[in-house]
Short mmCIF file of C-alpha atoms and ligand atoms in Angstrom, two decimals:
data_model
loop_
_atom_site.label_atom_id
_atom_site.label_comp_id
_atom_site.label_asym_id
_atom_site.label_seq_id
_atom_site.Cartn_x
_atom_site.Cartn_y
_atom_site.Cartn_z
CA MET A 30 -0.15 -3.18 -17.99
CA ILE A 31 1.35 -0.29 -19.95
CA ARG A 32 -2.07 0.46 -21.43
CA PHE A 33 -3.58 0.40 -17.90
CA THR A 34 -0.88 2.79 -16.62
CA VAL A 35 -1.29 5.24 -19.49
CA ARG A 36 -5.06 5.07 -19.20
CA SER A 37 -4.97 5.62 -15.43
CA LEU A 38 -2.61 8.56 -15.65
CA SER A 39 -4.77 10.16 -18.33
CA MET A 40 -7.80 9.63 -16.08
CA ASN A 41 -6.06 11.76 -13.54
CA ARG A 42 -5.56 14.59 -16.03
CA VAL A 43 -9.36 14.85 -16.37
CA SER A 44 -9.56 16.08 -12.77
CA ARG A 45 -7.64 19.20 -13.83
CA MET A 46 -9.57 19.84 -17.03
CA PRO A 47 -11.82 22.88 -17.46
CA GLU A 48 -15.46 22.16 -16.58
CA ASP A 49 -16.74 22.37 -20.15
CA ARG A 50 -14.35 19.69 -21.38
CA VAL A 51 -15.45 17.29 -18.63
CA ALA A 52 -19.08 18.15 -19.44
CA ALA A 53 -18.46 17.31 -23.11
CA LEU A 54 -16.96 13.93 -22.13
CA GLN A 55 -19.92 13.28 -19.87
CA ARG A 56 -22.45 14.22 -22.55
CA ARG A 57 -20.80 11.98 -25.14
CA ARG A 58 -20.83 8.99 -22.77
CA LEU A 59 -24.42 9.64 -21.68
CA ARG A 60 -25.59 9.64 -25.31
CA ALA A 61 -23.74 6.41 -26.01
CA LEU A 62 -25.24 4.78 -22.88
CA VAL A 63 -28.80 5.90 -23.62
CA GLY A 64 -28.45 4.81 -27.27
CA HIS A 65 -27.22 1.39 -26.15
CA ALA A 66 -30.00 1.05 -23.56
CA ILE A 67 -32.71 1.96 -26.07
CA GLN A 68 -31.32 -0.55 -28.55
CA HIS A 69 -30.75 -3.50 -26.20
CA SER A 70 -33.09 -3.10 -23.21
CA ALA A 71 -36.85 -3.53 -23.69
CA PHE A 72 -37.47 -1.62 -20.45
CA TYR A 73 -35.51 1.47 -21.50
CA ARG A 74 -36.83 1.31 -25.07
CA GLU A 75 -40.32 1.71 -23.66
CA ARG A 76 -39.33 4.19 -21.00
CA TYR A 77 -37.50 6.50 -23.43
CA ARG A 78 -39.99 6.27 -26.28
CA GLY A 79 -39.75 9.52 -28.22
CA ILE A 80 -36.21 10.28 -27.02
CA ASP A 81 -33.70 10.84 -29.81
CA PRO A 82 -30.41 9.38 -28.48
CA ASP A 83 -28.43 12.00 -30.39
CA ARG A 84 -30.40 14.96 -29.16
CA PHE A 85 -31.75 15.14 -25.62
CA GLU A 86 -31.04 16.77 -22.28
CA LEU A 87 -30.49 14.78 -19.09
CA GLU A 88 -33.70 16.25 -17.64
CA ASP A 89 -35.70 14.70 -20.50
CA LEU A 90 -34.98 11.22 -19.12
CA ALA A 91 -37.47 9.98 -16.53
CA PRO A 92 -35.75 8.87 -13.28
CA THR A 93 -35.64 5.19 -12.37
CA SER A 94 -35.94 3.45 -9.02
CA LYS A 95 -34.77 0.25 -7.38
CA GLY A 96 -38.34 -1.11 -7.16
CA GLU A 97 -38.84 -0.67 -10.91
CA LEU A 98 -35.51 -2.06 -12.02
CA MET A 99 -35.93 -5.11 -9.79
CA ALA A 100 -39.52 -5.71 -10.92
CA HIS A 101 -38.48 -5.65 -14.61
CA PHE A 102 -34.95 -6.98 -14.16
CA ASP A 103 -34.89 -9.39 -17.12
CA ARG A 104 -36.09 -6.63 -19.46
CA VAL A 105 -33.74 -4.00 -18.01
CA VAL A 106 -30.48 -5.88 -18.63
CA THR A 107 -29.03 -5.52 -22.12
CA ASP A 108 -27.77 -9.12 -22.32
CA PRO A 109 -30.76 -11.47 -22.85
CA GLU A 110 -28.72 -14.34 -21.38
CA ILE A 111 -28.90 -12.71 -17.92
CA ARG A 112 -31.92 -13.86 -15.94
CA ARG A 113 -32.79 -12.66 -12.48
CA ALA A 114 -33.62 -16.21 -11.32
CA ASP A 115 -30.17 -17.50 -12.40
CA LEU A 116 -28.47 -14.51 -10.81
CA GLU A 117 -30.29 -15.07 -7.52
CA ARG A 118 -29.25 -18.72 -7.52
CA PHE A 119 -25.64 -17.69 -8.19
CA LEU A 120 -25.65 -15.17 -5.32
CA ASP A 121 -27.24 -17.67 -2.92
CA ASP A 122 -24.26 -20.01 -3.20
CA PRO A 123 -21.24 -18.89 -1.11
CA ASN A 124 -19.02 -21.15 -3.24
CA ASN A 125 -19.42 -18.64 -6.06
CA GLU A 126 -17.63 -15.91 -4.08
CA GLY A 127 -14.74 -14.58 -6.13
CA THR A 128 -16.03 -16.11 -9.39
CA LEU A 129 -17.71 -14.44 -12.36
CA PHE A 130 -21.39 -14.83 -13.17
CA ARG A 131 -21.74 -16.52 -16.57
CA GLY A 132 -17.96 -16.36 -16.80
CA LYS A 133 -17.83 -12.62 -17.50
CA TYR A 134 -19.86 -10.53 -15.05
CA ILE A 135 -19.06 -9.28 -11.56
CA ALA A 136 -22.24 -9.93 -9.59
CA SER A 137 -23.25 -8.41 -6.26
CA HIS A 138 -26.21 -7.15 -4.26
CA THR A 139 -26.65 -4.13 -2.01
CA SER A 140 -27.20 -4.76 1.72
CA GLY A 141 -30.77 -4.83 2.89
CA SER A 142 -30.30 -1.86 5.22
CA GLN A 143 -32.04 0.34 2.64
CA GLY A 144 -34.91 -2.07 2.12
CA GLN A 145 -35.04 -4.54 -0.76
CA PRO A 146 -31.50 -5.36 -1.96
CA MET A 147 -30.65 -4.36 -5.54
CA LEU A 148 -29.03 -7.05 -7.69
CA ILE A 149 -26.09 -5.76 -9.70
CA VAL A 150 -24.22 -7.16 -12.70
CA GLN A 151 -21.37 -5.40 -14.41
CA ASP A 152 -18.81 -6.28 -17.02
CA ARG A 153 -15.49 -7.40 -15.50
CA GLY A 154 -13.80 -4.62 -17.51
CA LEU A 155 -15.33 -2.10 -15.13
CA SER A 156 -13.02 -3.16 -12.34
CA GLU A 157 -10.12 -1.78 -14.40
CA LEU A 158 -11.86 1.59 -14.47
CA MET A 159 -12.52 1.48 -10.74
CA PHE A 160 -8.97 0.49 -9.83
CA GLY A 161 -7.58 3.09 -12.21
CA LEU A 162 -9.62 5.79 -10.48
CA GLN A 163 -8.72 4.51 -7.00
CA MET A 164 -5.01 4.44 -7.78
CA THR A 165 -4.94 7.93 -9.29
CA ARG A 166 -7.72 10.26 -8.13
CA GLY A 167 -8.24 8.22 -4.94
CA ASN A 168 -4.56 8.12 -4.02
CA ALA A 169 -3.15 10.12 -1.12
CA ARG A 170 0.04 10.60 -3.18
CA LYS A 171 -0.12 12.53 -6.42
CA PRO A 172 -0.05 10.03 -9.30
CA THR A 173 2.85 10.62 -11.71
CA PRO A 174 4.74 8.32 -14.10
CA LEU A 175 7.56 8.35 -11.52
CA GLU A 176 5.17 7.29 -8.75
CA ALA A 177 3.85 4.50 -11.02
CA ALA A 178 7.42 3.28 -11.63
CA ARG A 179 8.13 3.42 -7.89
CA ARG A 180 5.00 1.32 -7.28
CA LEU A 181 6.25 -1.34 -9.69
CA CYS A 182 9.40 -1.76 -7.57
CA SER A 183 7.52 -1.48 -4.32
CA PRO A 184 3.83 -2.35 -4.82
CA ALA A 185 1.23 -0.71 -2.61
CA ARG A 186 -0.08 -2.97 0.14
CA LEU A 187 -3.81 -2.47 0.37
CA ALA A 188 -5.71 -3.90 3.32
CA VAL A 189 -9.48 -3.99 2.92
CA VAL A 190 -11.41 -4.77 6.08
CA THR A 191 -15.08 -5.49 5.48
CA LEU A 192 -17.76 -6.24 8.04
CA LYS A 193 -18.48 -9.73 6.82
CA ARG A 194 -18.01 -11.93 3.80
CA GLY A 195 -20.54 -12.03 1.01
CA PHE A 196 -21.46 -10.56 -2.36
CA TYR A 197 -21.47 -6.92 -1.21
CA PRO A 198 -20.43 -4.50 -3.95
CA SER A 199 -17.54 -3.07 -1.91
CA ALA A 200 -16.18 -6.60 -1.43
CA THR A 201 -16.73 -8.03 -4.91
CA VAL A 202 -14.98 -5.15 -6.68
CA PHE A 203 -11.86 -5.75 -4.61
CA GLN A 204 -11.99 -9.46 -5.38
CA ALA A 205 -11.78 -8.76 -9.11
CA ILE A 206 -8.44 -6.97 -9.38
CA PRO A 207 -7.71 -6.60 -13.08
CA ALA A 208 -4.52 -8.39 -14.21
CA ALA A 209 -3.08 -5.10 -15.44
CA ALA A 210 -3.28 -3.56 -11.96
CA ARG A 211 -1.76 -6.53 -10.13
CA PRO A 212 1.92 -5.55 -10.49
CA PHE A 213 1.15 -2.29 -8.64
CA LEU A 214 -0.70 -3.78 -5.75
CA ARG A 215 -0.73 -6.46 -3.05
CA LEU A 216 -4.12 -6.99 -1.48
CA LEU A 217 -5.13 -8.34 1.93
CA TRP A 218 -8.85 -8.82 2.21
CA LEU A 219 -10.16 -9.33 5.75
CA SER A 220 -13.48 -9.47 7.43
CA GLN A 221 -13.91 -7.90 10.84
CA THR A 222 -15.30 -11.23 11.99
CA ASP A 223 -12.00 -13.04 11.20
CA PRO A 224 -10.37 -14.09 14.48
CA ASP A 225 -6.84 -12.75 13.86
CA VAL A 226 -7.48 -9.41 12.13
CA ILE A 227 -5.01 -7.40 14.20
CA ASP A 228 -2.15 -9.91 13.88
CA ARG A 229 -2.64 -10.23 10.15
CA LEU A 230 -2.71 -6.47 9.70
CA ASN A 231 0.48 -6.10 11.75
CA ALA A 232 2.18 -8.75 9.63
CA PHE A 233 0.97 -7.31 6.30
CA ARG A 234 2.09 -3.73 7.14
CA PRO A 235 -0.40 -2.05 4.78
CA THR A 236 0.42 1.21 3.00
CA ALA A 237 -3.30 1.78 2.47
CA LEU A 238 -6.21 0.82 4.69
CA THR A 239 -9.82 0.78 3.47
CA GLY A 240 -12.92 -0.03 5.49
CA TYR A 241 -16.32 1.01 6.76
CA ALA A 242 -16.19 4.01 9.09
CA GLY A 243 -17.25 1.84 12.03
CA VAL A 244 -14.52 -0.72 11.34
CA LEU A 245 -11.86 1.99 10.99
CA GLU A 246 -12.96 3.48 14.29
CA GLU A 247 -12.53 0.10 16.01
CA LEU A 248 -9.08 -0.24 14.44
CA ALA A 249 -8.24 3.27 15.66
CA LEU A 250 -8.94 2.10 19.21
CA GLU A 251 -6.65 -0.89 18.66
CA ALA A 252 -3.95 1.48 17.41
CA GLU A 253 -4.41 3.73 20.45
CA SER A 254 -3.98 0.75 22.76
CA GLY A 255 -0.76 -0.18 20.93
CA ARG A 256 -1.98 -3.60 19.74
CA LEU A 257 -2.25 -2.48 16.11
CA ARG A 258 1.03 -0.99 14.82
CA LEU A 259 0.72 0.42 11.29
CA SER A 260 2.93 3.52 11.45
CA PRO A 261 5.10 4.64 9.77
CA GLU A 262 4.31 2.59 6.64
CA LEU A 263 0.61 3.45 6.46
CA GLN A 264 0.14 6.36 4.03
CA GLN A 265 -3.56 6.34 3.33
CA VAL A 266 -6.84 5.64 5.13
CA VAL A 267 -10.06 5.44 3.12
CA SER A 268 -13.54 5.28 4.63
CA ASN A 269 -16.29 3.59 2.60
CA SER A 270 -20.02 2.89 2.68
CA GLU A 271 -21.11 4.18 6.08
CA VAL A 272 -21.48 7.81 7.05
CA LEU A 273 -18.25 9.07 8.59
CA THR A 274 -19.16 11.15 11.62
CA ASP A 275 -16.96 14.07 12.72
CA ARG A 276 -16.16 12.16 15.88
CA ALA A 277 -15.09 9.02 14.00
CA ARG A 278 -12.99 11.11 11.64
CA ALA A 279 -11.20 12.84 14.51
CA ARG A 280 -10.53 9.55 16.30
CA ILE A 281 -9.20 7.77 13.18
CA GLN A 282 -7.08 10.77 12.20
CA ALA A 283 -5.57 11.00 15.68
CA ALA A 284 -4.81 7.26 15.87
CA PHE A 285 -3.11 6.96 12.48
CA GLY A 286 -1.86 10.53 12.03
CA LEU A 287 -3.41 10.67 8.56
CA HIS A 288 -6.20 12.54 6.81
CA VAL A 289 -9.18 10.22 6.25
CA MET A 290 -10.26 10.09 2.61
CA ASN A 291 -14.03 9.73 2.60
CA ASN A 292 -15.37 7.94 -0.48
CA TYR A 293 -19.00 8.33 -1.37
CA ALA A 294 -20.33 5.61 -3.61
CA THR A 295 -23.19 3.16 -3.92
CA GLY A 296 -23.25 -0.44 -5.07
CA GLU A 297 -24.92 0.74 -8.27
CA CYS A 298 -21.94 2.99 -9.03
CA THR A 299 -18.86 2.00 -7.04
CA PHE A 300 -16.64 4.63 -8.69
CA LEU A 301 -19.05 7.55 -8.16
CA SER A 302 -16.48 9.63 -6.28
CA ASN A 303 -13.08 9.49 -4.62
CA GLY A 304 -12.39 10.96 -1.20
CA CYS A 305 -10.42 14.23 -1.43
CA ARG A 306 -6.77 13.99 -0.38
CA THR A 307 -6.80 17.32 1.48
CA ASP A 308 -10.42 18.10 2.44
CA PRO A 309 -13.31 16.26 4.13
CA GLY A 310 -15.42 15.79 0.98
CA ALA A 311 -15.20 13.62 -2.13
CA HIS A 312 -14.83 14.54 -5.80
CA VAL A 313 -17.44 13.20 -8.20
CA ASN A 314 -15.89 11.32 -11.13
CA ALA A 315 -18.02 13.44 -13.46
CA ASP A 316 -16.50 11.93 -16.60
CA TRP A 317 -17.86 8.47 -15.68
CA ALA A 318 -20.85 9.25 -13.46
CA ILE A 319 -23.51 11.90 -13.00
CA LEU A 320 -24.63 12.87 -9.52
CA GLU A 321 -27.71 15.09 -9.31
CA VAL A 322 -28.67 16.43 -5.88
CA VAL A 323 -32.43 16.96 -6.02
CA ASP A 324 -35.49 17.69 -3.89
CA ALA A 325 -38.34 15.23 -3.31
CA ASP A 326 -39.77 16.10 -6.75
CA ASN A 327 -36.49 15.53 -8.63
CA ARG A 328 -35.79 19.24 -9.07
CA PRO A 329 -32.12 20.23 -8.63
CA VAL A 330 -31.22 22.08 -5.42
CA PRO A 331 -28.51 24.79 -5.38
CA VAL A 332 -24.97 23.86 -4.38
CA GLY A 333 -24.50 24.32 -0.63
CA THR A 334 -28.07 23.11 0.07
CA PRO A 335 -28.79 19.57 1.24
CA GLY A 336 -31.03 17.63 -1.15
CA ALA A 337 -33.76 15.15 -0.27
CA LYS A 338 -32.15 12.43 -2.42
CA VAL A 339 -29.75 11.99 -5.34
CA LEU A 340 -30.10 10.70 -8.88
CA ILE A 341 -27.13 8.64 -10.03
CA THR A 342 -26.18 7.78 -13.60
CA ASN A 343 -23.44 5.19 -14.09
CA LEU A 344 -21.94 5.98 -17.51
CA ALA A 345 -19.80 2.83 -17.63
CA ASN A 346 -22.20 -0.04 -16.90
CA ARG A 347 -23.86 -0.99 -20.18
CA THR A 348 -25.02 -4.40 -18.95
CA LEU A 349 -27.41 -3.11 -16.28
CA PRO A 350 -27.93 0.58 -17.05
CA PHE A 351 -28.51 2.86 -14.05
CA ILE A 352 -29.81 6.11 -15.50
CA ARG A 353 -31.05 8.88 -13.16
CA TYR A 354 -31.42 6.16 -10.52
CA GLU A 355 -32.91 7.34 -7.24
CA VAL A 356 -30.92 6.89 -4.02
CA GLY A 357 -32.25 8.29 -0.75
CA ASP A 358 -29.04 9.97 0.45
CA VAL A 359 -28.92 13.52 1.82
CA VAL A 360 -25.96 15.08 0.01
CA THR A 361 -24.64 18.66 -0.03
CA MET A 362 -22.33 19.88 -2.80
CA ALA A 363 -19.50 22.28 -1.95
CA THR A 364 -19.75 25.92 -3.01
CA SER A 365 -16.02 26.66 -3.06
CA PRO A 366 -13.12 25.27 -5.12
CA CYS A 367 -10.99 22.63 -3.43
CA ARG A 368 -7.47 23.09 -2.03
CA CYS A 369 -6.30 19.78 -3.55
CA GLY A 370 -6.36 21.18 -7.08
CA SER A 371 -9.04 18.86 -8.48
CA ARG A 372 -11.64 20.75 -10.50
CA LEU A 373 -14.18 17.94 -10.33
CA PRO A 374 -17.37 18.77 -8.39
CA ARG A 375 -16.89 18.22 -4.67
CA ILE A 376 -19.39 16.66 -2.30
CA GLU A 377 -19.13 18.62 0.92
CA ARG A 378 -21.32 16.55 3.21
CA ILE A 379 -23.13 13.26 3.23
CA ASP A 380 -25.67 13.67 5.99
CA GLY A 381 -26.85 10.14 6.20
CA ARG A 382 -29.60 8.56 4.30
CA THR A 383 -33.25 9.52 4.29
CA ALA A 384 -33.68 6.18 6.02
CA ASP A 385 -31.58 7.80 8.77
CA THR A 386 -34.41 10.15 9.69
CA PHE A 387 -37.35 9.91 12.02
CA TRP A 388 -40.82 11.26 11.48
CA ILE A 389 -42.34 12.96 14.49
CA GLU A 390 -45.69 14.63 14.96
CA GLU A 391 -46.29 18.31 15.61
CA GLY A 392 -49.76 19.84 15.74
CA GLY A 393 -51.38 17.11 13.67
CA ARG A 394 -48.67 17.17 10.97
CA TYR A 395 -45.43 15.24 10.51
CA ARG A 396 -41.97 16.65 10.62
CA GLN A 397 -38.60 15.10 9.88
CA LEU A 398 -36.04 14.72 12.66
CA ILE A 399 -32.67 14.03 11.03
CA SER A 400 -30.02 11.94 12.73
CA SER A 401 -27.70 14.97 12.90
CA VAL A 402 -29.62 16.04 16.01
CA PHE A 403 -28.17 13.03 17.83
CA LYS A 404 -24.96 12.80 15.85
CA ASN A 405 -23.96 16.38 16.68
CA ALA A 406 -24.60 15.82 20.37
CA PHE A 407 -22.38 12.74 20.42
CA ASP A 408 -19.56 14.60 18.70
CA TYR A 409 -18.97 16.09 22.17
CA ALA A 410 -19.28 12.89 24.19
CA ARG A 411 -15.67 11.71 24.11
CA GLU A 412 -16.27 8.84 26.52
CA VAL A 413 -18.84 7.23 24.22
CA ARG A 414 -17.70 4.42 21.93
CA GLU A 415 -20.98 3.97 20.11
CA TRP A 416 -24.59 5.08 20.29
CA GLN A 417 -27.94 4.19 18.84
CA ALA A 418 -31.13 6.24 18.78
CA VAL A 419 -34.34 4.23 18.90
CA GLN A 420 -37.74 5.75 18.24
CA VAL A 421 -39.86 4.08 20.89
CA GLU A 422 -43.02 6.07 20.23
CA ARG A 423 -43.75 8.71 17.60
CA ASN A 424 -42.30 11.51 19.79
CA ARG A 425 -40.28 9.47 22.30
CA PHE A 426 -36.69 8.29 21.86
CA SER A 427 -34.33 6.05 23.74
CA VAL A 428 -30.64 6.65 23.13
CA ARG A 429 -28.49 3.61 23.87
CA VAL A 430 -24.92 4.35 24.76
CA GLU A 431 -21.83 2.14 24.94
CA VAL A 432 -18.99 3.71 26.89
CA LEU A 433 -15.28 3.23 26.14
CA PRO A 434 -13.51 0.73 28.42
CA GLY A 435 -12.45 2.27 31.72
CA GLN A 436 -14.52 5.43 31.25
CA GLU A 437 -17.62 6.78 32.95
CA LEU A 438 -20.64 8.21 31.17
CA ASP A 439 -21.03 11.92 31.92
CA ARG A 440 -24.82 11.93 31.82
CA GLU A 441 -25.22 15.60 32.66
CA HIS A 442 -22.85 16.71 29.92
CA LEU A 443 -24.60 14.46 27.38
CA ARG A 444 -28.02 15.68 28.50
CA ARG A 445 -26.96 19.29 27.94
CA ALA A 446 -25.54 18.47 24.50
CA LEU A 447 -28.75 16.69 23.48
CA ASP A 448 -30.94 19.53 24.76
CA ARG A 449 -28.81 22.05 22.89
CA GLN A 450 -29.29 20.15 19.61
CA LEU A 451 -33.03 19.71 20.18
CA GLU A 452 -33.30 23.43 20.78
CA LEU A 453 -31.19 24.25 17.72
CA TYR A 454 -33.47 22.23 15.45
CA ARG A 455 -36.58 23.42 17.31
CA PHE A 456 -37.63 20.13 18.84
CA GLN A 457 -37.44 21.20 22.49
CA GLY A 458 -40.59 20.34 24.41
CA LEU A 459 -41.78 18.34 21.41
CA VAL A 460 -39.90 15.09 21.85
CA SER A 461 -38.55 13.29 24.90
CA VAL A 462 -35.18 11.57 24.91
CA GLU A 463 -34.02 9.05 27.51
CA VAL A 464 -30.41 7.95 27.80
CA GLU A 465 -29.78 4.27 28.46
CA ARG A 466 -26.33 2.81 29.09
CA VAL A 467 -25.71 -0.64 27.55
CA ASP A 468 -22.69 -2.98 27.63
CA ARG A 469 -22.29 -3.52 23.93
CA LEU A 470 -23.76 -2.22 20.66
CA GLY A 471 -23.12 -4.34 17.58
CA PRO A 472 -24.04 -4.49 13.91
CA ASP A 473 -27.47 -5.49 12.76
CA PRO A 474 -27.35 -9.32 12.54
CA GLU A 475 -29.25 -9.31 9.22
CA THR A 476 -27.23 -6.78 7.26
CA GLY A 477 -23.89 -6.74 9.10
CA LYS A 478 -24.05 -2.93 9.10
CA PHE A 479 -24.27 -0.97 12.29
CA ARG A 480 -27.41 1.15 12.55
CA ARG A 481 -27.33 4.31 14.66
CA ILE A 482 -30.87 5.19 13.70
CA VAL A 483 -33.54 2.64 14.48
CA SER A 484 -37.23 3.21 14.04
CA PRO A 485 -39.26 0.09 14.84
CA ILE A 486 -42.46 2.10 14.38
CA GLY A 487 -41.36 3.38 10.95
CA PRO A 488 -42.75 6.31 8.99
CA PRO A 489 -46.45 7.07 9.58
CA LYS A 490 -48.85 5.50 7.09
CA ASP A 491 -50.60 8.78 6.32
CA LEU A 492 -47.28 10.63 5.88
CA GLU A 493 -48.02 12.06 2.43
CA GLN A 494 -51.30 13.63 3.56
CA ARG A 495 -49.95 15.18 6.72
CA LEU A 496 -46.50 16.27 5.64
CA ARG A 497 -45.11 19.46 7.00
CA VAL A 498 -42.51 20.99 4.71
CA ASP A 499 -40.05 22.97 6.73
CA PRO A 500 -37.37 25.04 4.98
CA ALA A 501 -35.26 25.17 8.15
CA HIS A 502 -34.58 21.45 7.91
CA PRO A 503 -32.85 19.35 5.31
CA GLY A 504 -35.39 17.10 3.75
CA PRO A 505 -38.13 17.86 1.28
CA ILE A 506 -37.13 21.22 -0.19
CA PRO A 507 -40.01 23.64 -0.76
CA SER A 508 -40.59 24.87 -4.27
CA GLY A 509 -39.07 28.26 -5.00
CA VAL A 510 -35.70 27.42 -3.46
CA THR A 511 -34.50 26.02 -6.76
CA SER A 512 -35.77 28.80 -9.01
CA ARG A 513 -32.41 30.49 -9.48
CA GLY A 514 -31.20 27.84 -11.89
CA PRO A 515 -28.56 26.09 -9.80
CA ARG A 516 -25.70 24.16 -11.28
CA ARG A 517 -26.29 20.47 -11.25
CA ALA A 518 -23.84 18.51 -9.20
CA GLY A 519 -21.68 16.21 -11.27
CA SER A 520 -22.56 18.10 -14.42
CA PRO A 521 -19.99 20.85 -14.59
CA GLY A 522 -21.51 23.51 -16.80
CA ARG A 523 -22.56 23.26 -20.42
ZN1 ZN B 606 -10.20 18.14 -3.22
#
C-alpha cells in the first residue's frame, strides 16, 4: 500500500515535468515495449523486421489495425499460452465475470458499436497503474500526501454506473481493484438496468460518480427532480466512453454543481488520458501512452486541427501490444497551455467517431457530413431529452426527437437551428431533414450503447473512387496542411 501511494504520488509529479523529460520517459518505454514485442510476438517480429529496438523513431513503425490484430491474435500475444479460442470461450461465460483469465489476465472486449469487437488481455498489474492515474491525475482534488492520509481515514466512495453488465473494458477494470488501492476506496458498481439504481446511489452517498455521458445525463434529470440526492458529498463527476455533448455537459454540471471531467480512452488503452479538473478537455498520460492525431494517410495534423483518426500506443500492456493502433476517432489537440497546471498534452475536443459521420452525394462525388451538424443544432433545443439522426436515403435524413416530460417540442425553433447548421457547413439545398417526434429513444439492444448517428444505408461502396476531399470539413485532411512539421500529440517534443 505504501509502495502504491508513493508510486501514485510520483505519477502525479510527471504531469508537471518539462516536456523533454516526459518525452524521454516515453521513448524509453516505447523501446522496451518494441524490444519485448519483437522478441516474444511472431506477428511483431515479422512486422518490424529490420527495426533495431535500440534505435528507431516512432514513425518507422508501421501502424496496426483491429482487423489485423484479431486475424493474427495467437501470434500477436506475447504469451504462447493465450489462445483466441480459449479467450472467446472465457468471455462467452457470464460466470467468469470478475475473474481472471488463466488466473492472471484481465480479459475484456470492446463493444460492437465500432464493428468487430476487439478482444483484450492485460496483466492484472495494469489495474494498479490505471487506479494510480485515476486517483491522482484524474482526481478533482489535488493529490498530496496529506490528501492520501485523509483518504485512509475517510475512503473515497466511487459509484460506477455502466449501461449493462458484461466484459466491457470500462467495467472489467473497475472490477479488478488492486489490493493496494482498496484502503483508499469503496466501490459501488451498478448497471443502469438494475431496478433500484437511484435508491442505492442515495444510500451509498458517493464522493465520485463515473458513467457514460448518457447515463450521467439521465441521473442529472433524477437529481433535478429531487429523487437523486448526492449533494453536498459528491465532489467529482467523470464522463467515460461516449461523446459528451455541450448540452449534456451543461445539464450534468447544473444538476450536480460540479465541473464534469471528461475522460477520453479506449478499451485498448483504458488509461490513455484523464479528464482535466478545470477545463473541458483531457490530458494524455504521455508517459504511459502515445496519442497521435493523424490524417487518413497516417500523417500528423497540426495541433488545433481535427484529425481523421488517431494512432494509439499503449506503453504498459506487454501481453497484447497495441503499437500505433488505429482508432477512428476525430480528435483535436489544444493549442494553449491548460489552467489546471498540468503540462501533459491536452485533448481539446473529441468530435465523435468517424463512424459518427454520414456520406452524402454532391455532384457525383461523396462528401462527409459530421454529426456536429445535428449535435450543434440540438445544443439549443432545451426541451429535447434525446435525439437520433437516421440517414434514410443518401441525401435524406430523419431526426427522431424525444421531448422531456411535460414539455412541448418547439418545431420552428429546431427547424431554424438545423437550417443554420446546414448552411454553416454548406449543406443547404443539398440534403433534406425531417423532424419526427417519438415517445422514447433507447440504447441499441445489441451493444447497450445509445447511437445518435444511424446510417442503415452505410457508406457508399465506391467511396474511395468518388471521394471529395474538403478542407472546410473535419475528415480526410488534404496533403499540404501538415507540411509545417506539427508537434505530435502525446509526444511532447524531442
Ligand atoms: Zn488541465
